[in-house]
mmCIF file with all atom_site columns, C-alpha atoms in Angstrom:
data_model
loop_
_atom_site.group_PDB
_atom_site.id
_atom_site.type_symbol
_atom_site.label_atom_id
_atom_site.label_alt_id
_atom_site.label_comp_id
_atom_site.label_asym_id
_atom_site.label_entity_id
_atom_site.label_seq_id
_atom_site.pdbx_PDB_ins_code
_atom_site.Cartn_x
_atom_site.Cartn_y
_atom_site.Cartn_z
_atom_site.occupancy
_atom_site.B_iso_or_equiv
_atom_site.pdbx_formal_charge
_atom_site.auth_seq_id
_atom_site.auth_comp_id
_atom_site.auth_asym_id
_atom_site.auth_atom_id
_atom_site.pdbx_PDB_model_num
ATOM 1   C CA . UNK A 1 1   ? 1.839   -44.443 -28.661 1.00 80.00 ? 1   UNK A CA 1
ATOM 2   C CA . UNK A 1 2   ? 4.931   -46.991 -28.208 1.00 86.00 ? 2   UNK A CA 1
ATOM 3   C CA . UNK A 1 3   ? 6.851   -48.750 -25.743 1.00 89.00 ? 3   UNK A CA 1
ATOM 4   C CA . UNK A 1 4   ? 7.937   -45.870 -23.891 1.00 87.00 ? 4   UNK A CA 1
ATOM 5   C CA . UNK A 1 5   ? 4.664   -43.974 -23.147 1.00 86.00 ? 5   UNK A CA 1
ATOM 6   C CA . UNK A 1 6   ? 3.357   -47.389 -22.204 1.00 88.00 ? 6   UNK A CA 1
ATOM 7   C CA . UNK A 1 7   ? 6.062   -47.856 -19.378 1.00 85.00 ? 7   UNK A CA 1
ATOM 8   C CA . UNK A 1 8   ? 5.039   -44.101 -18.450 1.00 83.00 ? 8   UNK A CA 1
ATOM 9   C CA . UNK A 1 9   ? 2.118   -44.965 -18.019 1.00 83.00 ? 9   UNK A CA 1
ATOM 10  C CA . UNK A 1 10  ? 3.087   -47.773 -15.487 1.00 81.00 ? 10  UNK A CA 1
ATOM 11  C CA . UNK A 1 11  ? 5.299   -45.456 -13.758 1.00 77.00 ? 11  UNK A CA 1
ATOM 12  C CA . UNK A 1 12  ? 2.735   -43.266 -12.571 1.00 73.00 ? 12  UNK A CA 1
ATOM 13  C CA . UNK A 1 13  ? 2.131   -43.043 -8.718  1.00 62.00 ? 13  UNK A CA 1
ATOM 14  C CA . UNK A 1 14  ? 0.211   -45.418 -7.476  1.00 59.00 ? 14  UNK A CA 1
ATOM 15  C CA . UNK A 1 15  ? -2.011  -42.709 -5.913  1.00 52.00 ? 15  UNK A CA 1
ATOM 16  C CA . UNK A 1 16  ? -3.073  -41.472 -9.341  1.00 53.00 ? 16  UNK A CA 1
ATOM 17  C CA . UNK A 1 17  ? -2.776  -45.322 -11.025 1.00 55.00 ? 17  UNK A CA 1
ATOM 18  C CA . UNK A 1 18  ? -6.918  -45.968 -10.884 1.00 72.00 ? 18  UNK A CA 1
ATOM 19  C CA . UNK A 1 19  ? -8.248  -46.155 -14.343 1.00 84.00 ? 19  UNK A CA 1
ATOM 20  C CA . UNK A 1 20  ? -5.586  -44.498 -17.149 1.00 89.00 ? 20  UNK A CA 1
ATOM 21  C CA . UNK A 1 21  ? -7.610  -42.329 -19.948 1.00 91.00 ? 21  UNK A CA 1
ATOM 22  C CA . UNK A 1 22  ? -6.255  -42.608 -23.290 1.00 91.00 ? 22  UNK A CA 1
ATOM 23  C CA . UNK A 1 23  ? -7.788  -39.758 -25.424 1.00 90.00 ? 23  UNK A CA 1
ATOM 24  C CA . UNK A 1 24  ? -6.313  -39.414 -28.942 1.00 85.00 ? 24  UNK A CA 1
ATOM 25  C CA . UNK A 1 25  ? -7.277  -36.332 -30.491 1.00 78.00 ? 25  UNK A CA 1
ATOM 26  C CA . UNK A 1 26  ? -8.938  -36.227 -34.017 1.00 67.00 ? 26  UNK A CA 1
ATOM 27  C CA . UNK A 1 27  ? -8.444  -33.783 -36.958 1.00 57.00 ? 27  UNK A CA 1
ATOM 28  C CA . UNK A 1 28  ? -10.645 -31.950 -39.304 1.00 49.00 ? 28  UNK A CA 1
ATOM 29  C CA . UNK A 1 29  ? -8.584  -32.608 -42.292 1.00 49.00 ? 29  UNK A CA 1
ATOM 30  C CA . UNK A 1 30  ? -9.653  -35.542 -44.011 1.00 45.00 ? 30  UNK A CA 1
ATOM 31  C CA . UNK A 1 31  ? -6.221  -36.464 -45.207 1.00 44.00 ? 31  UNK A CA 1
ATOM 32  C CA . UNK A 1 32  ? -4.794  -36.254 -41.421 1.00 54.00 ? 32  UNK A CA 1
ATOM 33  C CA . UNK A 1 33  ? -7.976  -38.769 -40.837 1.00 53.00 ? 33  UNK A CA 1
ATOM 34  C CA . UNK A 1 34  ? -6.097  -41.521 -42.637 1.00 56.00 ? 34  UNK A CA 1
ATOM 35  C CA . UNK A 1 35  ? -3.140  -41.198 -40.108 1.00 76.00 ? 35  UNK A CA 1
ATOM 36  C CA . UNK A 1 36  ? -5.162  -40.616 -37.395 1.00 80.00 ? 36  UNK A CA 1
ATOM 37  C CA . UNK A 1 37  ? -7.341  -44.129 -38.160 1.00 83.00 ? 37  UNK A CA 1
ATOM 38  C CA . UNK A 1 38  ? -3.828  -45.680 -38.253 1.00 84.00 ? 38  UNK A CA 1
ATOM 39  C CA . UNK A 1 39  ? -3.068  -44.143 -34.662 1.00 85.00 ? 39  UNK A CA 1
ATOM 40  C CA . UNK A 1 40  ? -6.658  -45.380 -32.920 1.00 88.00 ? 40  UNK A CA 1
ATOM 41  C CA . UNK A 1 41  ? -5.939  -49.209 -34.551 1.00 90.00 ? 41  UNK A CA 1
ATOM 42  C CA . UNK A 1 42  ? -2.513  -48.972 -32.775 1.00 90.00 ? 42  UNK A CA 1
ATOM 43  C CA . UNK A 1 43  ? -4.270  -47.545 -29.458 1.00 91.00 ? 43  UNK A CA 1
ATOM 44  C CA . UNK A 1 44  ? -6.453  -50.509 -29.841 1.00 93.00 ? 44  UNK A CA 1
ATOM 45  C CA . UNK A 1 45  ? -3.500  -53.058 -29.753 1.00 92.00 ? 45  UNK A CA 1
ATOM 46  C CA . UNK A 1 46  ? -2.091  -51.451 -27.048 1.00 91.00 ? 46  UNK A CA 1
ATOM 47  C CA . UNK A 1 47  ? -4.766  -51.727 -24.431 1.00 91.00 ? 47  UNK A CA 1
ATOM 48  C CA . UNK A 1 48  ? -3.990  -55.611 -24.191 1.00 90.00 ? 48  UNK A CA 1
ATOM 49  C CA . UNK A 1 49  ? -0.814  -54.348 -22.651 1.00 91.00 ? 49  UNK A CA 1
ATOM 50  C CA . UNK A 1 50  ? -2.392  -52.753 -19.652 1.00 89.00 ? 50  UNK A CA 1
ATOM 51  C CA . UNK A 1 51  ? -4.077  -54.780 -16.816 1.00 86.00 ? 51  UNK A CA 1
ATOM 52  C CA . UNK A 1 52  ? -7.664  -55.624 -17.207 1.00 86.00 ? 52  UNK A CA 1
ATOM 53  C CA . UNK A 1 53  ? -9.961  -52.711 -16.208 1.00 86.00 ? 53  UNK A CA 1
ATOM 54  C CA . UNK A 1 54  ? -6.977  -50.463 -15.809 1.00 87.00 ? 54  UNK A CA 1
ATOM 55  C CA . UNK A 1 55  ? -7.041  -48.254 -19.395 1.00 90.00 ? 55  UNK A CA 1
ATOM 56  C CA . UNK A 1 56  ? -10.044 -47.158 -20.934 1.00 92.00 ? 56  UNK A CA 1
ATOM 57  C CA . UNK A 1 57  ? -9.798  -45.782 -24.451 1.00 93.00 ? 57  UNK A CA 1
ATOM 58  C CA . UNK A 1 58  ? -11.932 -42.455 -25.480 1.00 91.00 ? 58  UNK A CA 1
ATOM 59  C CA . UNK A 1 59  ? -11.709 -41.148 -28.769 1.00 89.00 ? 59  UNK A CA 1
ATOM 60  C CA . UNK A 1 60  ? -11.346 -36.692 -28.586 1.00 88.00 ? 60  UNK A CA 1
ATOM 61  C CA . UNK A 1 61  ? -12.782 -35.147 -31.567 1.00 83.00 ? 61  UNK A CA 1
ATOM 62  C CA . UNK A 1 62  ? -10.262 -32.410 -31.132 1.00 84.00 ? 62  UNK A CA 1
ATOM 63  C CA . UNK A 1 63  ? -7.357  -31.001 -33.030 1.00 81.00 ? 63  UNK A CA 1
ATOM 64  C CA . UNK A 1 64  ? -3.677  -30.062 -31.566 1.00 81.00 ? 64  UNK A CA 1
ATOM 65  C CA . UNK A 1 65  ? -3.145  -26.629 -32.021 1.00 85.00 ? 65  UNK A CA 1
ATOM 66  C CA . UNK A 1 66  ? 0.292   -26.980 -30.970 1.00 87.00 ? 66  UNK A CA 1
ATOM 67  C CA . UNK A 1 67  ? -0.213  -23.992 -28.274 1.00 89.00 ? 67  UNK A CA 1
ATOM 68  C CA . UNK A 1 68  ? 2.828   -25.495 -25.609 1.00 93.00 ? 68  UNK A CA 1
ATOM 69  C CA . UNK A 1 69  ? 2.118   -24.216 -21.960 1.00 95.00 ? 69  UNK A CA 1
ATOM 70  C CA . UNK A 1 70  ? -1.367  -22.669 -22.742 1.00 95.00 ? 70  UNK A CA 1
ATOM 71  C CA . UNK A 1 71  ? -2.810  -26.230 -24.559 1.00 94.00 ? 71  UNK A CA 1
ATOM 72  C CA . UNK A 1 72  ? -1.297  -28.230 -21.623 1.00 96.00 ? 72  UNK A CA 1
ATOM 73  C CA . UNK A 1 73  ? -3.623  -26.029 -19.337 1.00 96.00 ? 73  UNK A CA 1
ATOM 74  C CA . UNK A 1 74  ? -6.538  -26.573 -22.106 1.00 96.00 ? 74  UNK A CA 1
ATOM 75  C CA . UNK A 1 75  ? -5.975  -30.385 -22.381 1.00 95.00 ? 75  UNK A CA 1
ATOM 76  C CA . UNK A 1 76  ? -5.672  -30.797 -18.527 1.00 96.00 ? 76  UNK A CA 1
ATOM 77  C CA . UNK A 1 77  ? -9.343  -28.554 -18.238 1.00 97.00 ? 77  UNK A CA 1
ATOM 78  C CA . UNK A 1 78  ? -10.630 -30.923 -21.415 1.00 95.00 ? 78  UNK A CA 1
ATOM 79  C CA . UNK A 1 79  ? -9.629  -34.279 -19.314 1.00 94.00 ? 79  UNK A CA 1
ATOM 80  C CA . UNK A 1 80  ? -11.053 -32.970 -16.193 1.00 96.00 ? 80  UNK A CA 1
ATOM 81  C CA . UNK A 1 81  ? -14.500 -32.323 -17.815 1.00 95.00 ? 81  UNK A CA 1
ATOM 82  C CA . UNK A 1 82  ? -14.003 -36.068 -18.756 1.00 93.00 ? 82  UNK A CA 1
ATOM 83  C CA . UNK A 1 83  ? -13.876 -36.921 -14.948 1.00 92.00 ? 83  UNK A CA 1
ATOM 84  C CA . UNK A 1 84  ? -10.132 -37.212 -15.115 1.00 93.00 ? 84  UNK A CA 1
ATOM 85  C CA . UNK A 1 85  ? -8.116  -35.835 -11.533 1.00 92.00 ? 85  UNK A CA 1
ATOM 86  C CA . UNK A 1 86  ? -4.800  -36.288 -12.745 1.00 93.00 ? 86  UNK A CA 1
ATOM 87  C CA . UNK A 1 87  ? -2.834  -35.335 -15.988 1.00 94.00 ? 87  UNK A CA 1
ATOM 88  C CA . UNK A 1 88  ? 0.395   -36.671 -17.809 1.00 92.00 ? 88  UNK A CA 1
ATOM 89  C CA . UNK A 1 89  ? 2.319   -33.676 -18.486 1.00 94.00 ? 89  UNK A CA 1
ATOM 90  C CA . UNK A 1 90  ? 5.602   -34.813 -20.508 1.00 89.00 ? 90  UNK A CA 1
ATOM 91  C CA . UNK A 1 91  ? 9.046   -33.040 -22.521 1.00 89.00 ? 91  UNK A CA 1
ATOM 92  C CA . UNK A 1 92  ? 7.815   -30.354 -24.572 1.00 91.00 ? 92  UNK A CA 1
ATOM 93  C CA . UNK A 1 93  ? 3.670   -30.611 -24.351 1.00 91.00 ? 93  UNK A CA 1
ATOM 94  C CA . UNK A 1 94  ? 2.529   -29.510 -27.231 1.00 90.00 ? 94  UNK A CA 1
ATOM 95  C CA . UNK A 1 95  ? 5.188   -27.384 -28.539 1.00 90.00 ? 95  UNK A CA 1
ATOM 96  C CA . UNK A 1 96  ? 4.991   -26.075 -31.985 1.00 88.00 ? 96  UNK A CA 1
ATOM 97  C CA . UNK A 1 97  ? 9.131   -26.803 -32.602 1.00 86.00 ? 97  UNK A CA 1
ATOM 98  C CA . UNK A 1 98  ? 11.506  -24.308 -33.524 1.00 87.00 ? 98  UNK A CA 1
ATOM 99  C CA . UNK A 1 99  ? 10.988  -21.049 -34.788 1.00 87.00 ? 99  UNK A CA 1
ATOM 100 C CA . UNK A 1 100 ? 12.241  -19.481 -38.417 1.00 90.00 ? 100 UNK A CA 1
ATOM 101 C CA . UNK A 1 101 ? 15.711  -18.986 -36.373 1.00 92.00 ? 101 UNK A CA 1
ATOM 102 C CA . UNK A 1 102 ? 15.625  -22.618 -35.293 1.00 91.00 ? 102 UNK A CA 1
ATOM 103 C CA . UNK A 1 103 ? 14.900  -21.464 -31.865 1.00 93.00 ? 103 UNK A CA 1
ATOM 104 C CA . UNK A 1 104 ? 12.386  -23.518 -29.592 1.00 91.00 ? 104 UNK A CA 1
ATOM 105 C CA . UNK A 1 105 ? 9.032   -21.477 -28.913 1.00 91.00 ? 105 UNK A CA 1
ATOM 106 C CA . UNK A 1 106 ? 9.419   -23.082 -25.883 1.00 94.00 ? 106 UNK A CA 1
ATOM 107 C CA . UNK A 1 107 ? 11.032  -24.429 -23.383 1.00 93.00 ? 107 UNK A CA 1
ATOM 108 C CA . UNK A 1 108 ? 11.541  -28.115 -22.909 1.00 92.00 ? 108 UNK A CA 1
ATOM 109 C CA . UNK A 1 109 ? 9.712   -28.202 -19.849 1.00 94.00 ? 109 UNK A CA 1
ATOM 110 C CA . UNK A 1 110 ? 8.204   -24.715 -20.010 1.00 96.00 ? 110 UNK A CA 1
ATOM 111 C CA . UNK A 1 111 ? 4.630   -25.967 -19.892 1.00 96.00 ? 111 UNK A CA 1
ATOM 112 C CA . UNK A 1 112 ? 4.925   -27.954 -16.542 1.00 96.00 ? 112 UNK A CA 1
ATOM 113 C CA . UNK A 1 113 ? 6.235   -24.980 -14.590 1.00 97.00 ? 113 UNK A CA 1
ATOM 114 C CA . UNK A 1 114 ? 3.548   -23.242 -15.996 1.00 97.00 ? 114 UNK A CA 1
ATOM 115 C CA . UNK A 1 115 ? 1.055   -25.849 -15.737 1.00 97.00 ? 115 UNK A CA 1
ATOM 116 C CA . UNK A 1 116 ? 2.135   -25.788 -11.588 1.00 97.00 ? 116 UNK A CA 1
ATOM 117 C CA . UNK A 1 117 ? 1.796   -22.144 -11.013 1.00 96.00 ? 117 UNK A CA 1
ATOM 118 C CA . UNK A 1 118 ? -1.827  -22.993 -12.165 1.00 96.00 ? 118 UNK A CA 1
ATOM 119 C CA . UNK A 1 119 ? -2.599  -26.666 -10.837 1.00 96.00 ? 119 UNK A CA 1
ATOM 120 C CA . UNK A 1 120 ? -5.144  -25.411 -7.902  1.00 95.00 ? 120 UNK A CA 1
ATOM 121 C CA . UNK A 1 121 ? -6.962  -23.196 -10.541 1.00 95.00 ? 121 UNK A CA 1
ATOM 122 C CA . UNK A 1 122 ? -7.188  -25.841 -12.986 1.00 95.00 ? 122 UNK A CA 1
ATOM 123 C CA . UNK A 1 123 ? -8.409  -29.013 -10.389 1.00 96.00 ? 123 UNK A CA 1
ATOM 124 C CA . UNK A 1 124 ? -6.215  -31.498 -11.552 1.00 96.00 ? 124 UNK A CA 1
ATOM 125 C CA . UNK A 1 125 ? -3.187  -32.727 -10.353 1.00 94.00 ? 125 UNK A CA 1
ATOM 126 C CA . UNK A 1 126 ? -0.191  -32.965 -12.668 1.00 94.00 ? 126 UNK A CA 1
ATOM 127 C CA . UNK A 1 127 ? 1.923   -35.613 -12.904 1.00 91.00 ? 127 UNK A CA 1
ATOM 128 C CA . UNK A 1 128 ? 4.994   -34.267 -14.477 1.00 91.00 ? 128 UNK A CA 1
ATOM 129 C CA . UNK A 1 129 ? 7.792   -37.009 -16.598 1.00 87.00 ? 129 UNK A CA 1
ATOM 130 C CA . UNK A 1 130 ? 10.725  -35.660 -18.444 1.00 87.00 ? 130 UNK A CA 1
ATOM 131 C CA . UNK A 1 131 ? 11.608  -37.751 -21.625 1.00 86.00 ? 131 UNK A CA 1
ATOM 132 C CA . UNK A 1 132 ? 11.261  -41.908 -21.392 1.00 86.00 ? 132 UNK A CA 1
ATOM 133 C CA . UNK A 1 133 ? 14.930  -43.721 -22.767 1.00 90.00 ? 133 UNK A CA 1
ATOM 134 C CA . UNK A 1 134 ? 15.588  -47.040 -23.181 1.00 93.00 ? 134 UNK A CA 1
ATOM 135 C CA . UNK A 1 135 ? 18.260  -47.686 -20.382 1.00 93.00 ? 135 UNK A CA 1
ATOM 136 C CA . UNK A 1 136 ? 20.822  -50.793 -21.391 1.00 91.00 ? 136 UNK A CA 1
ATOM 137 C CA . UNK A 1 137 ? 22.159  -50.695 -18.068 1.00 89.00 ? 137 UNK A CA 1
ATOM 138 C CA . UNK A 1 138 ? 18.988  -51.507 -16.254 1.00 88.00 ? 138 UNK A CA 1
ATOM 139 C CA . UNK A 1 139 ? 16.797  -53.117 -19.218 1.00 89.00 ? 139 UNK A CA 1
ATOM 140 C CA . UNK A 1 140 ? 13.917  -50.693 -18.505 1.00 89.00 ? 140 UNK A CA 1
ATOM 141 C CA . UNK A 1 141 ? 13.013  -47.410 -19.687 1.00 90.00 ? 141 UNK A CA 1
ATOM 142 C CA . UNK A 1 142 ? 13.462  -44.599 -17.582 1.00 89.00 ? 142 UNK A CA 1
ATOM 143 C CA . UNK A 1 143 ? 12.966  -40.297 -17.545 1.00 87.00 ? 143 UNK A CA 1
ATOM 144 C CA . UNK A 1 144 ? 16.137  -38.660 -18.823 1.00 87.00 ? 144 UNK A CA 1
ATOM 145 C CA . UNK A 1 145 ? 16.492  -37.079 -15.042 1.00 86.00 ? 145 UNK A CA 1
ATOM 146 C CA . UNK A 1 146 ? 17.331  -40.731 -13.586 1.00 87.00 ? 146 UNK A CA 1
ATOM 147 C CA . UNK A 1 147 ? 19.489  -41.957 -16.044 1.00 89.00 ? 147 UNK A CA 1
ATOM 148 C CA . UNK A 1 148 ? 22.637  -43.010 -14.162 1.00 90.00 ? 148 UNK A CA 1
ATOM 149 C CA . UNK A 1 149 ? 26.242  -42.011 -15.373 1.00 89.00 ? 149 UNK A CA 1
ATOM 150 C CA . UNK A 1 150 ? 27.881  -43.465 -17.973 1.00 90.00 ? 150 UNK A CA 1
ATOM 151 C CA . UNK A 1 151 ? 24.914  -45.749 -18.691 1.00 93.00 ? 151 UNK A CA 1
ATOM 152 C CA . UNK A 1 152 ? 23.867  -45.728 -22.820 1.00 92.00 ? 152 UNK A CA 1
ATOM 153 C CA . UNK A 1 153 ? 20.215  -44.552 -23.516 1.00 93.00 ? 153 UNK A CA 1
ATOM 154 C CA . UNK A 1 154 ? 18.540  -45.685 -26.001 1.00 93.00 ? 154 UNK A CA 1
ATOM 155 C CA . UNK A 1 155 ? 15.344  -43.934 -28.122 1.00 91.00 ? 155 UNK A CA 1
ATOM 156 C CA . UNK A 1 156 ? 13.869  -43.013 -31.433 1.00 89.00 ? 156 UNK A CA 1
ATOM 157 C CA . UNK A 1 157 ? 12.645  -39.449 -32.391 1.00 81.00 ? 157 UNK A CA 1
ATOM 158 C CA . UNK A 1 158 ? 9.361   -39.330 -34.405 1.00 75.00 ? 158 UNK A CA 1
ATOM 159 C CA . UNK A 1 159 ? 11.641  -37.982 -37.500 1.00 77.00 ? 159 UNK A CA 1
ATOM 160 C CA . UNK A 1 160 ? 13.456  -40.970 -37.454 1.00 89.00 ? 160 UNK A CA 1
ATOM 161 C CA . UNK A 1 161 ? 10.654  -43.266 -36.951 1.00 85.00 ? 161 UNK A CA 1
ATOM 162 C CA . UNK A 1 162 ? 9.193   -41.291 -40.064 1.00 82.00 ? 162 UNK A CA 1
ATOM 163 C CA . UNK A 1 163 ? 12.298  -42.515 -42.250 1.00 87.00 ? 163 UNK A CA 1
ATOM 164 C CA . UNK A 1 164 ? 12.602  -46.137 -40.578 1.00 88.00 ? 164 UNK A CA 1
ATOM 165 C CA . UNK A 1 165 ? 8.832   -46.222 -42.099 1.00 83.00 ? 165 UNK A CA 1
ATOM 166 C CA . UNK A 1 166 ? 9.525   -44.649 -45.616 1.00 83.00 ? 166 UNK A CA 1
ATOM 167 C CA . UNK A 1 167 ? 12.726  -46.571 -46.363 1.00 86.00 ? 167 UNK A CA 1
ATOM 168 C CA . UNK A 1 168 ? 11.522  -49.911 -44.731 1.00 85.00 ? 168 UNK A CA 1
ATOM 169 C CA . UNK A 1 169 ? 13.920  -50.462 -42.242 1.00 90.00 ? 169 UNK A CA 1
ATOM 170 C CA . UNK A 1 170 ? 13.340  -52.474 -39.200 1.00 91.00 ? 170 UNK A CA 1
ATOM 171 C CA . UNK A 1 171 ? 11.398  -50.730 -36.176 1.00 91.00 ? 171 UNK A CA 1
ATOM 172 C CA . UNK A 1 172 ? 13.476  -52.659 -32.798 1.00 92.00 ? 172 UNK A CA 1
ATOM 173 C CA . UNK A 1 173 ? 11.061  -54.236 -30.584 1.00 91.00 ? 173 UNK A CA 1
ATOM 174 C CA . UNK A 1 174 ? 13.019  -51.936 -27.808 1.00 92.00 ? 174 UNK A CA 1
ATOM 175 C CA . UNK A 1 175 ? 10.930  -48.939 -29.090 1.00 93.00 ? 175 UNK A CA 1
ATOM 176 C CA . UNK A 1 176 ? 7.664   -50.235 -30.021 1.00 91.00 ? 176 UNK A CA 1
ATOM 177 C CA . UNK A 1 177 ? 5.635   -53.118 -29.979 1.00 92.00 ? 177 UNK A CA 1
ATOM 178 C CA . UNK A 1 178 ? 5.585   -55.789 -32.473 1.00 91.00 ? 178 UNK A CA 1
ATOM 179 C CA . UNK A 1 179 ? 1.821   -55.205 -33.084 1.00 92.00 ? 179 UNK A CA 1
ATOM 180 C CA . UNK A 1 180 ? 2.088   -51.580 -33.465 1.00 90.00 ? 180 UNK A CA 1
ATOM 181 C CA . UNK A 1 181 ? 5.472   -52.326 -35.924 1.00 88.00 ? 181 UNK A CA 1
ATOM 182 C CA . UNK A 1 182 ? 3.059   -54.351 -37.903 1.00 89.00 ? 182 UNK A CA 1
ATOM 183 C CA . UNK A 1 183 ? 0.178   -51.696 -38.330 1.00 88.00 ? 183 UNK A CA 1
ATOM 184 C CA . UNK A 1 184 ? 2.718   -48.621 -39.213 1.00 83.00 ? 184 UNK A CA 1
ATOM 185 C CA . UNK A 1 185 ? 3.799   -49.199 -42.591 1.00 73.00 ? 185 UNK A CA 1
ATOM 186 C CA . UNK A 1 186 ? -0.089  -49.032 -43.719 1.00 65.00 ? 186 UNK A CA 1
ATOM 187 C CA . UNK A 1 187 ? 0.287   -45.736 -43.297 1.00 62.00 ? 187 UNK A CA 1
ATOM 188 C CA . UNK A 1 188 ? 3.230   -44.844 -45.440 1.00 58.00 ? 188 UNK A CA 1
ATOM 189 C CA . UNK A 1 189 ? 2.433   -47.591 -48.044 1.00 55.00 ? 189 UNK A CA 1
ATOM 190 C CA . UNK A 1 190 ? 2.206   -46.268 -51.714 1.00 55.00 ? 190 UNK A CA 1
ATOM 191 C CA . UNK A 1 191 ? -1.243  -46.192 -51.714 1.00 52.00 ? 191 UNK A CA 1
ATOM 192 C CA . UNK A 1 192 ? -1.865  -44.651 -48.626 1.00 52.00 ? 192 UNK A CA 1
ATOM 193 C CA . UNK A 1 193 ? 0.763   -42.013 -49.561 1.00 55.00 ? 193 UNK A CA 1
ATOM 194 C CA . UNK A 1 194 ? -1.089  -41.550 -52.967 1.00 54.00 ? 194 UNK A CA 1
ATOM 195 C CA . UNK A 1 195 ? -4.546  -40.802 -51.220 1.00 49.00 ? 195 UNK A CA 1
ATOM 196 C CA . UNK A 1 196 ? -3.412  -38.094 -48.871 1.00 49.00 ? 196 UNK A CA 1
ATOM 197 C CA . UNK A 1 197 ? -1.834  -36.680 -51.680 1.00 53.00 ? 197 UNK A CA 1
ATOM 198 C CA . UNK A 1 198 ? -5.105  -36.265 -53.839 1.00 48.00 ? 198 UNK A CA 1
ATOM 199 C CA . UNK A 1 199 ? -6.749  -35.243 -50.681 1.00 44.00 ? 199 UNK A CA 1
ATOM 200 C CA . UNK A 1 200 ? -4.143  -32.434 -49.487 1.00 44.00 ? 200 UNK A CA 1
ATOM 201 C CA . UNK A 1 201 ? -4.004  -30.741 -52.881 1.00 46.00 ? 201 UNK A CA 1
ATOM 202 C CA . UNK A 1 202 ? -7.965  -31.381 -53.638 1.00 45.00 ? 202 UNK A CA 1
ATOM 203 C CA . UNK A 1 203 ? -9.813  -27.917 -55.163 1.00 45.00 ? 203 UNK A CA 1
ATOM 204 C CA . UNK A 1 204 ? -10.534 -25.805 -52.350 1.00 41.00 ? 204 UNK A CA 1
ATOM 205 C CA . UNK A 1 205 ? -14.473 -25.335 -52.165 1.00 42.00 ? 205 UNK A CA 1
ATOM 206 C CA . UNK A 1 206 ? -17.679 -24.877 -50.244 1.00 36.00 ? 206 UNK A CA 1
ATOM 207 C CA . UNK A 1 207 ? -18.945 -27.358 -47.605 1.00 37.00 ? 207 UNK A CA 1
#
């Protein structure tokens, strides 16, 4: 979670602005654990960012399956059996990537016009937001739909972030918090690399 899904967050309609549920999902591997440890610590830091009594932070013992339309509908029934009545549905929920053709399974926003045809079954509202950019021109970040013309974007893929983080290059304080910048690299330190390594190729066995 960075700068951008922070600024989502406060761009959400009043209306459906009461209390914000942050639920990252867990994993049953135990070397995704390690990242996803990394992830809560940087959930944690970002809380201080939201008004008092505004974010609450839940921890989901639940894995992605990367499903696209049909986990959006999943998540959104999940949340709502957590008391939630709205539900953040962003660019490409869930979507598994590209296929051995280097097709897209899906859609970029394939699982919000499917999430809508379904919104009354499901009891919660959706509040739809295409992709968050950086804008220069204004100095706040904004959905890709509003961006005016000729104004310069600016954002980081999670690829790239992934090689900022390998190669030690600087994280800009544009995309992510300085907290959060601080509390990454743990993650793809040697050590840290070296233990999900023993623990992905580990004997398989009983448990």
């Amino acid at each position: 979670m960075h700068r951008a899904h922070v600024e989502l967050a406060f761009a959400l309609p009043s209306k459906s602005r009461r209390t914000c549920l942050i639920p990252p999902g867990g994993h049953d591997e135990a070397a995704a654990m390690w990242i996803y440890y990394t992830r809560v610590r940087c959930y944690q830091l970002l809380l201080s960012k939201f008004p008092q009594s505004t974010a609450k932070l839940s921890l989901l013992p639940l894995a992605m399956r990367m499903g696209g339309p049909r986990e959006a509908i999943w998540h959104a029934l999940i949340r709502k059996n957590h008391g939630c009545s709205h539900f953040i549905v962003g660019r490409d929920h869930a979507g598994p990537g590209k296929d051995t053709d280097g097709k897209p399974f899906y859609g970029p926003y394939e699982a919000q016009e499917v999430f809508k045809k379904h919104e009354a079954d499901i009891g919660v509202t959706m509040v739809p937001f295409n992709m968050m950019g950086l804008s220069r021109g204004e100095d706040r970040y904004v959905p890709d739909d509003e961006v005016k013309k000729g104004d310069r974007v600016l954002n980081i893929s999670g690829t790239e972030l992934r090689e900022r983080l390998n190669e030690g290059r600087e994280i800009p304080a544009w995309f992510t918090y300085p907290e959060v910048v601080a509390e990454l690299p743990q993650e793809f330190s040697p050590a840290s690399q070296a233990r999900r390594d023993h623990l992905f190729h580990r004997p398989l066995g009983f448990r």
